[in-house]
Coordinates of C-alpha atoms in Angstrom, one line a residue:
Chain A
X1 CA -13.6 -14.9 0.4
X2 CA -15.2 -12.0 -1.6
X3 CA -18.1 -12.4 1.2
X4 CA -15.6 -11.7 3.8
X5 CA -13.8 -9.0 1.8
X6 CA -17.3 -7.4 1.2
X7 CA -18.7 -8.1 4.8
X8 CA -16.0 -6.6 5.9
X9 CA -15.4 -3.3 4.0
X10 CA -19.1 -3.0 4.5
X11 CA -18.6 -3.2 8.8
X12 CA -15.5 -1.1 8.6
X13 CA -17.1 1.4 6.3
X14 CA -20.3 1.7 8.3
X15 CA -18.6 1.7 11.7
X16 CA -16.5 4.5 10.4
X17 CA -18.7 6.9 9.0
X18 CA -20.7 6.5 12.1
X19 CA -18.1 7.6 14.4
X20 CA -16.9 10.1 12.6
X21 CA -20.4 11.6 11.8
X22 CA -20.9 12.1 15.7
X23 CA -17.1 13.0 16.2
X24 CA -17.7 15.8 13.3
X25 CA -20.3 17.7 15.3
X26 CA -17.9 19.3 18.4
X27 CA -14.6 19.1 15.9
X28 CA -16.9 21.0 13.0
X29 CA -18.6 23.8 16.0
X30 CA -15.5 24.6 17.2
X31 CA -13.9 25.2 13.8
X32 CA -16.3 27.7 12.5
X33 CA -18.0 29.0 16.1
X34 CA -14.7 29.5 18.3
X35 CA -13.0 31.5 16.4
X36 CA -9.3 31.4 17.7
X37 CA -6.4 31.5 16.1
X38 CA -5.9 28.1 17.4
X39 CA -9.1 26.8 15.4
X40 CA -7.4 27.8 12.1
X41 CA -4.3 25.3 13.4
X42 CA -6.9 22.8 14.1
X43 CA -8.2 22.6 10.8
X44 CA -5.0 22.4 9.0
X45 CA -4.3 18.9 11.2
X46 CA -7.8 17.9 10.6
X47 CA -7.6 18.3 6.9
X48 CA -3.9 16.9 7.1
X49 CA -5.1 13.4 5.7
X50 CA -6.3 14.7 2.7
X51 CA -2.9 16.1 1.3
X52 CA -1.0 13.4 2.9
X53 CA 0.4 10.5 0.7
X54 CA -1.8 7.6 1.7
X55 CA 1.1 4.9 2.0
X56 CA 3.4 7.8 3.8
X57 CA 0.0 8.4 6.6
X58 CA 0.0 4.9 6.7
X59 CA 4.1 4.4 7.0
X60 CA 3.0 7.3 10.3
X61 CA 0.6 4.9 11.5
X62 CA 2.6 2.1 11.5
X63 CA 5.6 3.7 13.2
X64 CA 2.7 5.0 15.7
X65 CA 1.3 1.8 16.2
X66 CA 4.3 -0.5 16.9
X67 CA 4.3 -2.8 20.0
X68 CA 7.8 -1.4 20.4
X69 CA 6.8 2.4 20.5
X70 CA 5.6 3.5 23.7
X71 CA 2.0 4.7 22.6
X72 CA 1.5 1.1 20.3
X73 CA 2.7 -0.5 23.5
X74 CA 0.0 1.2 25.5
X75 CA -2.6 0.4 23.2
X76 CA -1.8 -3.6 22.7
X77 CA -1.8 -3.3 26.1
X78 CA -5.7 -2.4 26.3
X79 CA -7.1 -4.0 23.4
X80 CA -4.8 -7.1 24.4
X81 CA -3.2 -7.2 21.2
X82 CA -0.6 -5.0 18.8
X83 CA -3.1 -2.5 17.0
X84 CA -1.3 -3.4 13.0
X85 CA -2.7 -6.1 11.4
X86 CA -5.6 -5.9 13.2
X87 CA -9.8 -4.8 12.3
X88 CA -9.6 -2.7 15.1
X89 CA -5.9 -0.9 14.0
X90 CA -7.6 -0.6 10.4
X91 CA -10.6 0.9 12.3
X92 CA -8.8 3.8 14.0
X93 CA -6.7 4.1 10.6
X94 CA -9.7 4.7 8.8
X95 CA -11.0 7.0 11.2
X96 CA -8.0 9.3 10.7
X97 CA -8.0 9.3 7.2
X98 CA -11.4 9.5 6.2
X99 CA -11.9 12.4 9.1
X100 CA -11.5 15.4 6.6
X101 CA -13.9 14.2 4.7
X102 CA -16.6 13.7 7.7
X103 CA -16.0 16.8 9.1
X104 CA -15.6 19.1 5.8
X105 CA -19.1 19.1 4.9
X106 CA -20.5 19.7 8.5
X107 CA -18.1 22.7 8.9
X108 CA -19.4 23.5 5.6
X109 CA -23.3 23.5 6.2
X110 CA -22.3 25.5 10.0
X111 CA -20.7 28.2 8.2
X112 CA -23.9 28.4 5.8
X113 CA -26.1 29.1 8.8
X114 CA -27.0 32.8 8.4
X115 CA -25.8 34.4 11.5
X116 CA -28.7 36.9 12.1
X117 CA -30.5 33.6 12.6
X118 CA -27.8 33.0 15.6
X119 CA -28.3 36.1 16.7
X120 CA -31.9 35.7 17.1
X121 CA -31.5 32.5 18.9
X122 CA -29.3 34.2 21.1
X123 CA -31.9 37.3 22.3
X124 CA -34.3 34.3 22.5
X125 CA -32.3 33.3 25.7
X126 CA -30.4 30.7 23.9
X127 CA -27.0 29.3 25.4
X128 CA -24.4 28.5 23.3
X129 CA -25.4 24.7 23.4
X130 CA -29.4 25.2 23.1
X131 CA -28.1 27.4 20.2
X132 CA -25.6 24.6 18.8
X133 CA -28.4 21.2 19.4
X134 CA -31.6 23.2 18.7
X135 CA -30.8 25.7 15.7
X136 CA -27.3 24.8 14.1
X137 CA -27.7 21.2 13.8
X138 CA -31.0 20.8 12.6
X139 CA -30.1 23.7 10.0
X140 CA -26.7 21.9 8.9
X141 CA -28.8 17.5 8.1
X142 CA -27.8 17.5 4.6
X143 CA -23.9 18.5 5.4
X144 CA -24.1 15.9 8.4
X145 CA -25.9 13.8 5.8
X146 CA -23.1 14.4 3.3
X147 CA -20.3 14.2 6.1
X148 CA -21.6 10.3 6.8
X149 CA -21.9 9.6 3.1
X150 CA -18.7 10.9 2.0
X151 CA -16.6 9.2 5.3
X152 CA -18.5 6.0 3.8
X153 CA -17.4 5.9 0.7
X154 CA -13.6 7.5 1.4
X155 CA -13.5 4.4 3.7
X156 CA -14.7 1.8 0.9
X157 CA -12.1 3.4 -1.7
X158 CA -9.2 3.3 0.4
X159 CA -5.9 1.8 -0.5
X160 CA -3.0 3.0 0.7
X161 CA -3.5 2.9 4.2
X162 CA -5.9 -0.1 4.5
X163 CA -2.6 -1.8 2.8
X164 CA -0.1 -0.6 5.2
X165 CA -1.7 -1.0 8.4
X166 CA -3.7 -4.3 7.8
X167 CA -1.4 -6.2 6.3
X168 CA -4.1 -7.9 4.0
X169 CA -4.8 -10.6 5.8
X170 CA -8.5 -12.4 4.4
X171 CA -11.5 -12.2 6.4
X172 CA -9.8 -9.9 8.3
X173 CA -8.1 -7.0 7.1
X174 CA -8.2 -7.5 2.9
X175 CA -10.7 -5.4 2.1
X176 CA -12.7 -5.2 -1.5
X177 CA -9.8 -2.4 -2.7
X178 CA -7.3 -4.7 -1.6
X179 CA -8.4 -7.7 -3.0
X180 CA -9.4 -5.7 -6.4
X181 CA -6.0 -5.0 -6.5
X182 CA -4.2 -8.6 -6.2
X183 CA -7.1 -10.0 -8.3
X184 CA -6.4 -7.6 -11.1
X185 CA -2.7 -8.2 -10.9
X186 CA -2.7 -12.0 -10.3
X187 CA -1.9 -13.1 -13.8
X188 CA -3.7 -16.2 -13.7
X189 CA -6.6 -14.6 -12.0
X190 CA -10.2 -14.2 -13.4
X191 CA -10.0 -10.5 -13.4
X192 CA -11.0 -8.3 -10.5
X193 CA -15.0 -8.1 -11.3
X194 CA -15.6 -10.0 -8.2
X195 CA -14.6 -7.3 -6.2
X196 CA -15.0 -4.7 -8.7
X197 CA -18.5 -4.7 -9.0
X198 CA -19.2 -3.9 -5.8
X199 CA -17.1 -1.2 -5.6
X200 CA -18.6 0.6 -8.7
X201 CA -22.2 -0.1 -7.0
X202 CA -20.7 1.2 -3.8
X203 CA -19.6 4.9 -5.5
X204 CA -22.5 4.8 -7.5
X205 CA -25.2 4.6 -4.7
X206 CA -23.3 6.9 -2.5
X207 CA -22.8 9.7 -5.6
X208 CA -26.4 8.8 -6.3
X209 CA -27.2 9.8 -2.5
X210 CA -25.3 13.0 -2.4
X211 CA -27.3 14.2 -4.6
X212 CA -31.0 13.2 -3.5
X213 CA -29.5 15.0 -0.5
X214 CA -28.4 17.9 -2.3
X215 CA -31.8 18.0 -4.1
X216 CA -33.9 17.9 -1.0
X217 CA -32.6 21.1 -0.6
X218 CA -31.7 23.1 2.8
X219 CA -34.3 24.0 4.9
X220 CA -34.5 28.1 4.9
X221 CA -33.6 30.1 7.7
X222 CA -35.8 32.8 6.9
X223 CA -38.6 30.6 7.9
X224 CA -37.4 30.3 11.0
X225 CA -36.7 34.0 11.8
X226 CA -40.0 34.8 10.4
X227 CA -41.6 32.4 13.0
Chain B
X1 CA 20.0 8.5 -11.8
X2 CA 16.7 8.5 -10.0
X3 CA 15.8 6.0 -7.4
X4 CA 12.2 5.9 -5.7
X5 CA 12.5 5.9 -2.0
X6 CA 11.4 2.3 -0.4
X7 CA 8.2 4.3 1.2
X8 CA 7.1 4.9 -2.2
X9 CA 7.6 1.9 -3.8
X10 CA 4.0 0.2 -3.7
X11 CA 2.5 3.8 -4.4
X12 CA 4.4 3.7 -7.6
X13 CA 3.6 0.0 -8.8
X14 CA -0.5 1.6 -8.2
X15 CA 0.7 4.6 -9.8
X16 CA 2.1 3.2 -12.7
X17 CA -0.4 0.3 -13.0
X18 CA -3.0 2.9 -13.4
X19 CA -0.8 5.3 -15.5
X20 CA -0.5 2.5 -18.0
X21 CA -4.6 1.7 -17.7
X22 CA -5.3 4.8 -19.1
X23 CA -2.4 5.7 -21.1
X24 CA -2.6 3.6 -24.1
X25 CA -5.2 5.6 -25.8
X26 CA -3.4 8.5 -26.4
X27 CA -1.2 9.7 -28.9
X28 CA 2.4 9.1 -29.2
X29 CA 3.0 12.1 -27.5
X30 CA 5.1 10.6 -24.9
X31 CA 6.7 7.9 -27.0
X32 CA 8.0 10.4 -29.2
X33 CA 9.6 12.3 -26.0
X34 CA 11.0 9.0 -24.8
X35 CA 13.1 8.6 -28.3
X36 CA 15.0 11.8 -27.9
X37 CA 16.1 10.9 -23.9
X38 CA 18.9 8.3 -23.5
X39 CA 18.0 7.7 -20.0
X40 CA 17.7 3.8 -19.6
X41 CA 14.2 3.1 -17.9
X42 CA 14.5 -0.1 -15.7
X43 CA 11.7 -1.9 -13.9
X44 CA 13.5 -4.2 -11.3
X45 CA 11.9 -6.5 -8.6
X46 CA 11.9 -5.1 -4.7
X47 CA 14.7 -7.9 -3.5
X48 CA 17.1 -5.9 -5.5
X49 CA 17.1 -3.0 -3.8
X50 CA 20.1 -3.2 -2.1
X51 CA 22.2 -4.4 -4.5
X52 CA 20.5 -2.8 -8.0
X53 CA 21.9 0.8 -7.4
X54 CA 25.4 0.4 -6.9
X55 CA 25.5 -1.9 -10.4
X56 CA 23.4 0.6 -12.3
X57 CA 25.9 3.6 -10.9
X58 CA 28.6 1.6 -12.2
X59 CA 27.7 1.0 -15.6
X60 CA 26.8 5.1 -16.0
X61 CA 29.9 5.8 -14.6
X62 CA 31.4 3.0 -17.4
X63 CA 28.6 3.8 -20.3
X64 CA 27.6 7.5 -19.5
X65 CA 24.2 6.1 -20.3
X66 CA 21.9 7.3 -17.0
X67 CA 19.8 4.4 -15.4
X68 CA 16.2 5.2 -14.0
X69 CA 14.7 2.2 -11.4
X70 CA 11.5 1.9 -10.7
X71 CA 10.5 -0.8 -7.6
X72 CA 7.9 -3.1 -7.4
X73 CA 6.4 -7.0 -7.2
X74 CA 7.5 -8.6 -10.1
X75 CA 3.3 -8.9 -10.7
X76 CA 2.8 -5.4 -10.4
X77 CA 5.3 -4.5 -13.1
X78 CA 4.3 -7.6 -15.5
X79 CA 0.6 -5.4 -15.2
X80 CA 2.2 -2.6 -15.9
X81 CA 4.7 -3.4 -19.1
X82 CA 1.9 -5.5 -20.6
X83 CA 0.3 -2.1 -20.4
X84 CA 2.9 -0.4 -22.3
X85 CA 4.3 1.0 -19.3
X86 CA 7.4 3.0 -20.9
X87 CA 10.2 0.4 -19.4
X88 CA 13.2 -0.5 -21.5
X89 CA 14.3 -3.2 -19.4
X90 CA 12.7 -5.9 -16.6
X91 CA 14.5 -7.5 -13.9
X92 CA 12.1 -9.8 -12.3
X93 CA 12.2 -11.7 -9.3
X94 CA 11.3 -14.6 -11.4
X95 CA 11.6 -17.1 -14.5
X96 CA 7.9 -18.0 -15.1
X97 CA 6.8 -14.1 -15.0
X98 CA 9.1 -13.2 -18.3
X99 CA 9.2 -16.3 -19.9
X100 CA 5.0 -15.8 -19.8
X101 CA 5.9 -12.0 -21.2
X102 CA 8.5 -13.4 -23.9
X103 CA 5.6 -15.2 -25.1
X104 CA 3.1 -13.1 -24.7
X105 CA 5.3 -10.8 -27.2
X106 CA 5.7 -7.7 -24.9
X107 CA 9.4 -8.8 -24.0
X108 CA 12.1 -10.0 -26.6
X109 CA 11.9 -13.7 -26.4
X110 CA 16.3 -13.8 -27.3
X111 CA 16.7 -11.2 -24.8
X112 CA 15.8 -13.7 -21.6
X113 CA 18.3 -14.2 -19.4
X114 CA 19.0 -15.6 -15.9
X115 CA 20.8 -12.8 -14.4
X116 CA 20.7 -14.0 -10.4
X117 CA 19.6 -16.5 -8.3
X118 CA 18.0 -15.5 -5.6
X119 CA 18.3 -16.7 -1.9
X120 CA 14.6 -16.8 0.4
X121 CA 15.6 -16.4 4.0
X122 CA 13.8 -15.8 7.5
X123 CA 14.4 -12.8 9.4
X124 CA 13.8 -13.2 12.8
X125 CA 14.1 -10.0 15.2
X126 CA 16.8 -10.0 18.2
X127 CA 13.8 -9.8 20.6
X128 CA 12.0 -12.6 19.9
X129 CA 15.0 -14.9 19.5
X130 CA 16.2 -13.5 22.7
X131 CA 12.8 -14.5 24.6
X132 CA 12.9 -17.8 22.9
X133 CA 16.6 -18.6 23.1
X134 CA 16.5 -19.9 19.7
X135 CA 18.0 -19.6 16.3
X136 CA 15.8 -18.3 13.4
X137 CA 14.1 -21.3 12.1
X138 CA 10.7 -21.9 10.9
X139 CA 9.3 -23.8 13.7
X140 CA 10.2 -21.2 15.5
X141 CA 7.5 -19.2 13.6
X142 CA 4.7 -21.9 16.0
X143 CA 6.1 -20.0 19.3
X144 CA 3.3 -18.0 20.8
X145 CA 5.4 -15.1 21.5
X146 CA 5.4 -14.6 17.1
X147 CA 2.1 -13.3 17.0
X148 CA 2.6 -12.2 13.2
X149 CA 5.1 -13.0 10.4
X150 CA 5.0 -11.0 7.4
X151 CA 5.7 -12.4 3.4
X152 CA 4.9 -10.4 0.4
X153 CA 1.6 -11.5 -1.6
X154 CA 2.5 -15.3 -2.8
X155 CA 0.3 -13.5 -6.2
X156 CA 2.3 -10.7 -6.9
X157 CA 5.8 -11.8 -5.6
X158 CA 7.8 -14.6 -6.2
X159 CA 9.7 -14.6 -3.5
X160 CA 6.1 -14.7 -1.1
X161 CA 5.5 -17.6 -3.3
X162 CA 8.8 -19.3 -2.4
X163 CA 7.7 -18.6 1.3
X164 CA 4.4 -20.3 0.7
X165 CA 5.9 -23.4 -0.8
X166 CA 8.4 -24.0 1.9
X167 CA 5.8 -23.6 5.0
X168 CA 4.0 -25.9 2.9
X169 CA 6.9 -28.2 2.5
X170 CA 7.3 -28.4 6.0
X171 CA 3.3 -28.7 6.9
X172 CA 3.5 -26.0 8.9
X173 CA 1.1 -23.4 6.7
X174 CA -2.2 -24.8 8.0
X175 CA -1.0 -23.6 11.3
X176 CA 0.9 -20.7 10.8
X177 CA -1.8 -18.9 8.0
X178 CA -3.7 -16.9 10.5
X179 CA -0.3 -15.4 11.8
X180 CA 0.7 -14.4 7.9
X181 CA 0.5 -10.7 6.7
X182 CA 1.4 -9.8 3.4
X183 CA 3.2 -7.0 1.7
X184 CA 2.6 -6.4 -1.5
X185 CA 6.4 -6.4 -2.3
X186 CA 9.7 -7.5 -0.3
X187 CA 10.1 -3.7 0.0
X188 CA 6.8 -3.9 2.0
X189 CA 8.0 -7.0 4.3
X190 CA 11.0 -5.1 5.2
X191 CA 9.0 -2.1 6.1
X192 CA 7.1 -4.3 8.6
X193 CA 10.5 -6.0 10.2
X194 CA 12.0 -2.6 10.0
X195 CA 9.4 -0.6 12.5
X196 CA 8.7 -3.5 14.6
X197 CA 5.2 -4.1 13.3
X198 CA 6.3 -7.6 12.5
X199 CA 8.6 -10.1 14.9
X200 CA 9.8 -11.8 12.0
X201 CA 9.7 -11.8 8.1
X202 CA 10.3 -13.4 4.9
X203 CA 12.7 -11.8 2.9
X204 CA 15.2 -12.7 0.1
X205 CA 19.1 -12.5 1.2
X206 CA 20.0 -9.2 -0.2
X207 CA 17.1 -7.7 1.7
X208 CA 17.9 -9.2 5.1
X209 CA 21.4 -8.0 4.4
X210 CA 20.2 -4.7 3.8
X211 CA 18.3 -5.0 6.7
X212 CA 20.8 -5.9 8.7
X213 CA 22.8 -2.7 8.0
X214 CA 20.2 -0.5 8.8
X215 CA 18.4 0.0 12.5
X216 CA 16.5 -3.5 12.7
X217 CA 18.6 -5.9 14.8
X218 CA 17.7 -9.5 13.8
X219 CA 19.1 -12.6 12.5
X220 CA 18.6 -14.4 9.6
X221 CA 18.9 -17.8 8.1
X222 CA 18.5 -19.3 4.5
X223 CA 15.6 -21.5 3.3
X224 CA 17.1 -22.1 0.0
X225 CA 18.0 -24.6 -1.8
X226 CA 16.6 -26.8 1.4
X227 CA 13.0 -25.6 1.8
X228 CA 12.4 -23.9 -1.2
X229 CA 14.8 -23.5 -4.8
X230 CA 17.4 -20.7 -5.7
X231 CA 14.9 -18.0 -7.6
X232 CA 16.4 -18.2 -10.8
X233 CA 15.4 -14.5 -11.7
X234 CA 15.3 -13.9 -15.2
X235 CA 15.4 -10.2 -17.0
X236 CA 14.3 -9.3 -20.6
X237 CA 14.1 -6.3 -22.9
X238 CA 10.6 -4.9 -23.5
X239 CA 9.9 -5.0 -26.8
X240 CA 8.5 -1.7 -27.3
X241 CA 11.9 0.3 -25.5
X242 CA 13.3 2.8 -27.6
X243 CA 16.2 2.7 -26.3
X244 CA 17.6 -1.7 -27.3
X245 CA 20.9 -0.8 -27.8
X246 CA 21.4 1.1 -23.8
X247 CA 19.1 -2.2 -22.7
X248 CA 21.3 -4.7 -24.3
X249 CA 24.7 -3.2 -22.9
X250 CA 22.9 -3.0 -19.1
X251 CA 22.2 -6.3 -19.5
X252 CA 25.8 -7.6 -20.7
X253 CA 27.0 -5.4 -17.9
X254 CA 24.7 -7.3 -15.2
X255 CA 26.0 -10.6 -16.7
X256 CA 29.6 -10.0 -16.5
X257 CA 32.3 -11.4 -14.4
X258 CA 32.4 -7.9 -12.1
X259 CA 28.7 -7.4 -11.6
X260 CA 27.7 -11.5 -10.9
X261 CA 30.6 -11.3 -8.4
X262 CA 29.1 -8.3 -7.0
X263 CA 25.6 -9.7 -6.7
X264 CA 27.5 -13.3 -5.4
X265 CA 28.9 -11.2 -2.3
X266 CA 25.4 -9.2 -1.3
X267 CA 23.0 -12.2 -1.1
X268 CA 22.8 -14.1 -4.0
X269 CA 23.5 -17.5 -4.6

């Protein structure tokens, strides 16, 4: 069962910080590059998770989901099945929640590009998207870097909504926080180190990451307005 | 009086689980605060939800002694008072859970008493009894159109347990286990039968009764003493409360004549 448990937190925690690591690219440019008042609005929702109650976002979710709403109905429609209870539901859950986390330190490493560096692009001939793929993004790896890494391990750590919307079922939704959890509080139980251990690896290696990345450092933009 | 809303219930077992993790260490800061306040702190198993609020108004009303309530699975709060969690007294869902405490020395062994027997039930939704033209049953729990049933964690909750035993009982769990979701309290179960999430649900009476008020239209029928035995749920006094005497008088209030009739009418046996 703990391989399960493990297997899957590792799927789910992968699949998720991919996603979100190419979703945080257009949500991150237009945040800092569009410039609206609208963008402002935008980033409030996007950061909503992070203030949010876990077991209230996933109460929301839940409510969302439901065969007997009409948007759960559309969904279990598609997928061919209700979206609680289910990898895929705690998929899309995870998505949501871990999403300010994904997208924080893109938008973070954006804003750090230097805009005279922009602006040279620009007289260079540069559209907005040659700009954006050929100049922002290559400047902002370690906050995409972090982005992935942080979404990763927000995703192993989760409780609260992994709880509500998967309904801990093993091998399919219990992941290693959820079976921590009843393993710790099982009074005949062996303890939670089973599932415990892995976790603690898991935050170690991904702290331990953050900051090789930090350490290999940003590459300058002066170099490339000197070129 | 303070009562934790339902949708915070499991948030507050975690909460207070980990609260009492790293608590102990410190100083008697807290404890010393605790001896001055005459608020009764009670930690009370999910089922009673419906029921526990009313009794605990009553004796304030009769006492002038206020009654906090914290919710959770009668596992969650065992973590937490053998964590000195500062609880005065515990209502569990259970026997085994504070006769294990009574020994353990965290609860007063003379203090133990059977306060309620609880009632397991399945709650079945209108719709799917309407599509199978069927009373709740759990056979009826096989029918295809059931694609989940929800029961709170057979580990943490008693009454999930009881749920367990009587699927078992009627050699139905080998086929129904893929279909099972767990909450980790009755609190949770009923969140699930109460959006729809979940077709149908085991609950204890007093929850399906509450239910039953509210928005969820269902029916429900009792598994106990048949499938699975009257939860003979059994409270004690922590031994560390502050406050013995307050315990002691909510406890002689929940046994009396007035409050077991109460209980009698809103679910339990």
């Amino acid at each position: 069962m703990i391989h399960s448990a493990l297997m899957l937190t590792v799927a789910l925690s992968l699949l998720t910080a991919t996603i979100l690591a190419l979703l945080a690219l257009p949500l991150a440019g237009w945040i800092v590059f569009s410039g609206g008042r609208a963008s402002a609005v935008g980033e409030a929702l996007l950061t909503l998770t992070l203030v949010l109650p876990p077991a209230v976002l996933g109460y929301l979710l839940l409510v969302a989901f439901s065969p007997e709403s009409p948007p759960g109905a559309l969904l279990a429609r598609i997928l061919g099945h209700p979206l609680p209870f289910s990898f895929a539901g705690l998929l899309l859950a995870s998505l949501i929640y871990s999403l300010p986390f994904a997208v924080g330190p893109v938008a973070q490493a954006f804003r750090q590009v230097p805009p005279p560096t922009l602006e040279m692009a620009r007289i260079l001939g540069g559209g907005p998207l040659t700009v954006f793929w050929k100049v922002v993004v290559p400047l902002s790896l370690p906050g995409i870097a972090t982005g992935w890494i942080l979404g990763f391990a927000h995703t192993v750590g989760e409780f609260g909504v992994v709880m509500m919307v998967g309904g801990n079922i093993p091998g399919e939704t219990r992941t290693l926080s959820l079976k921590a959890y009843d393993d710790l509080l099982a009074s005949n139980g062996r303890g939670g180190w089973e599932a415990i251990l892995p976790l603690l690896l898991f935050s170690f290696g991904a702290l331990l990451a953050l900051n090789l990345v930090r350490r290999s450092g940003v590459p300058h933009a002066p170099d490339l307005t000197r070129g | 009086m303070r009562v934790h809303s339902n949708s915070a219930v499991s948030v507050c077992g975690v909460a207070l689980a980990v609260g009492a993790l790293l608590l102990p260490g410190l100083p008697s800061g807290p404890g010393m605060a605790l001896a001055r306040d005459r608020t009764l702190h009670v930690a009370a198993a999910a089922d009673l939800m419906p029921v526990l609020p009313h009794l605990a108004k009553a004796f304030t009303k009769r006492s002038g002694t206020p009654v906090r309530i914290s919710w959770g699975a009668t596992g969650e709060e065992a973590l937490a008072i053998r964590h000195h969690a500062p609880y005065d007294l515990f209502l569990a869902a259970d026997a085994a859970t504070p006769e294990r405490l009574g020994r353990e020395g965290f609860l007063q062994k003379s203090s133990l008493k059977t306060y309620a027997k609880g009632i397991l039930v399945l709650w079945v939704s209108k719709k799917a009894l309407s599509a199978t033209k069927a009373l709740p049953d759990t056979a009826l729990l096989l029918q295809p159109g059931i694609r989940k049933f929800g029961l709170a964690n057979p580990r943490l909750a008693p009454y999930g347990h009881a749920a367990l035993s009587c699927l078992r009982k009627k050699g139905l769990w080998t086929k129904l286990r893929k279909k099972a979701v767990y909450g980790n309290s009755l609190a949770q179960v009923a969140w699930y039968l109460r959006t729809g999430t979940a077709p149908a649900g085991f609950l204890s009476e007093s929850q399906a009764m509450g239910l039953a008020k509210g928005s969820a239209k269902g029916d429900f029928v009792a598994l106990s003493p048949a499938c699975a035995p009257y939860l003979a749920q059994e409270m004690g006094i922590v031994r560390r409360s502050k406050n013995v005497g307050a315990a002691r008088s909510f406890e002689d209030y929940l046994m009396s004549a007035e409050a077991q009739e109460y209980l009698k009418e809103h679910g339990y046996h």
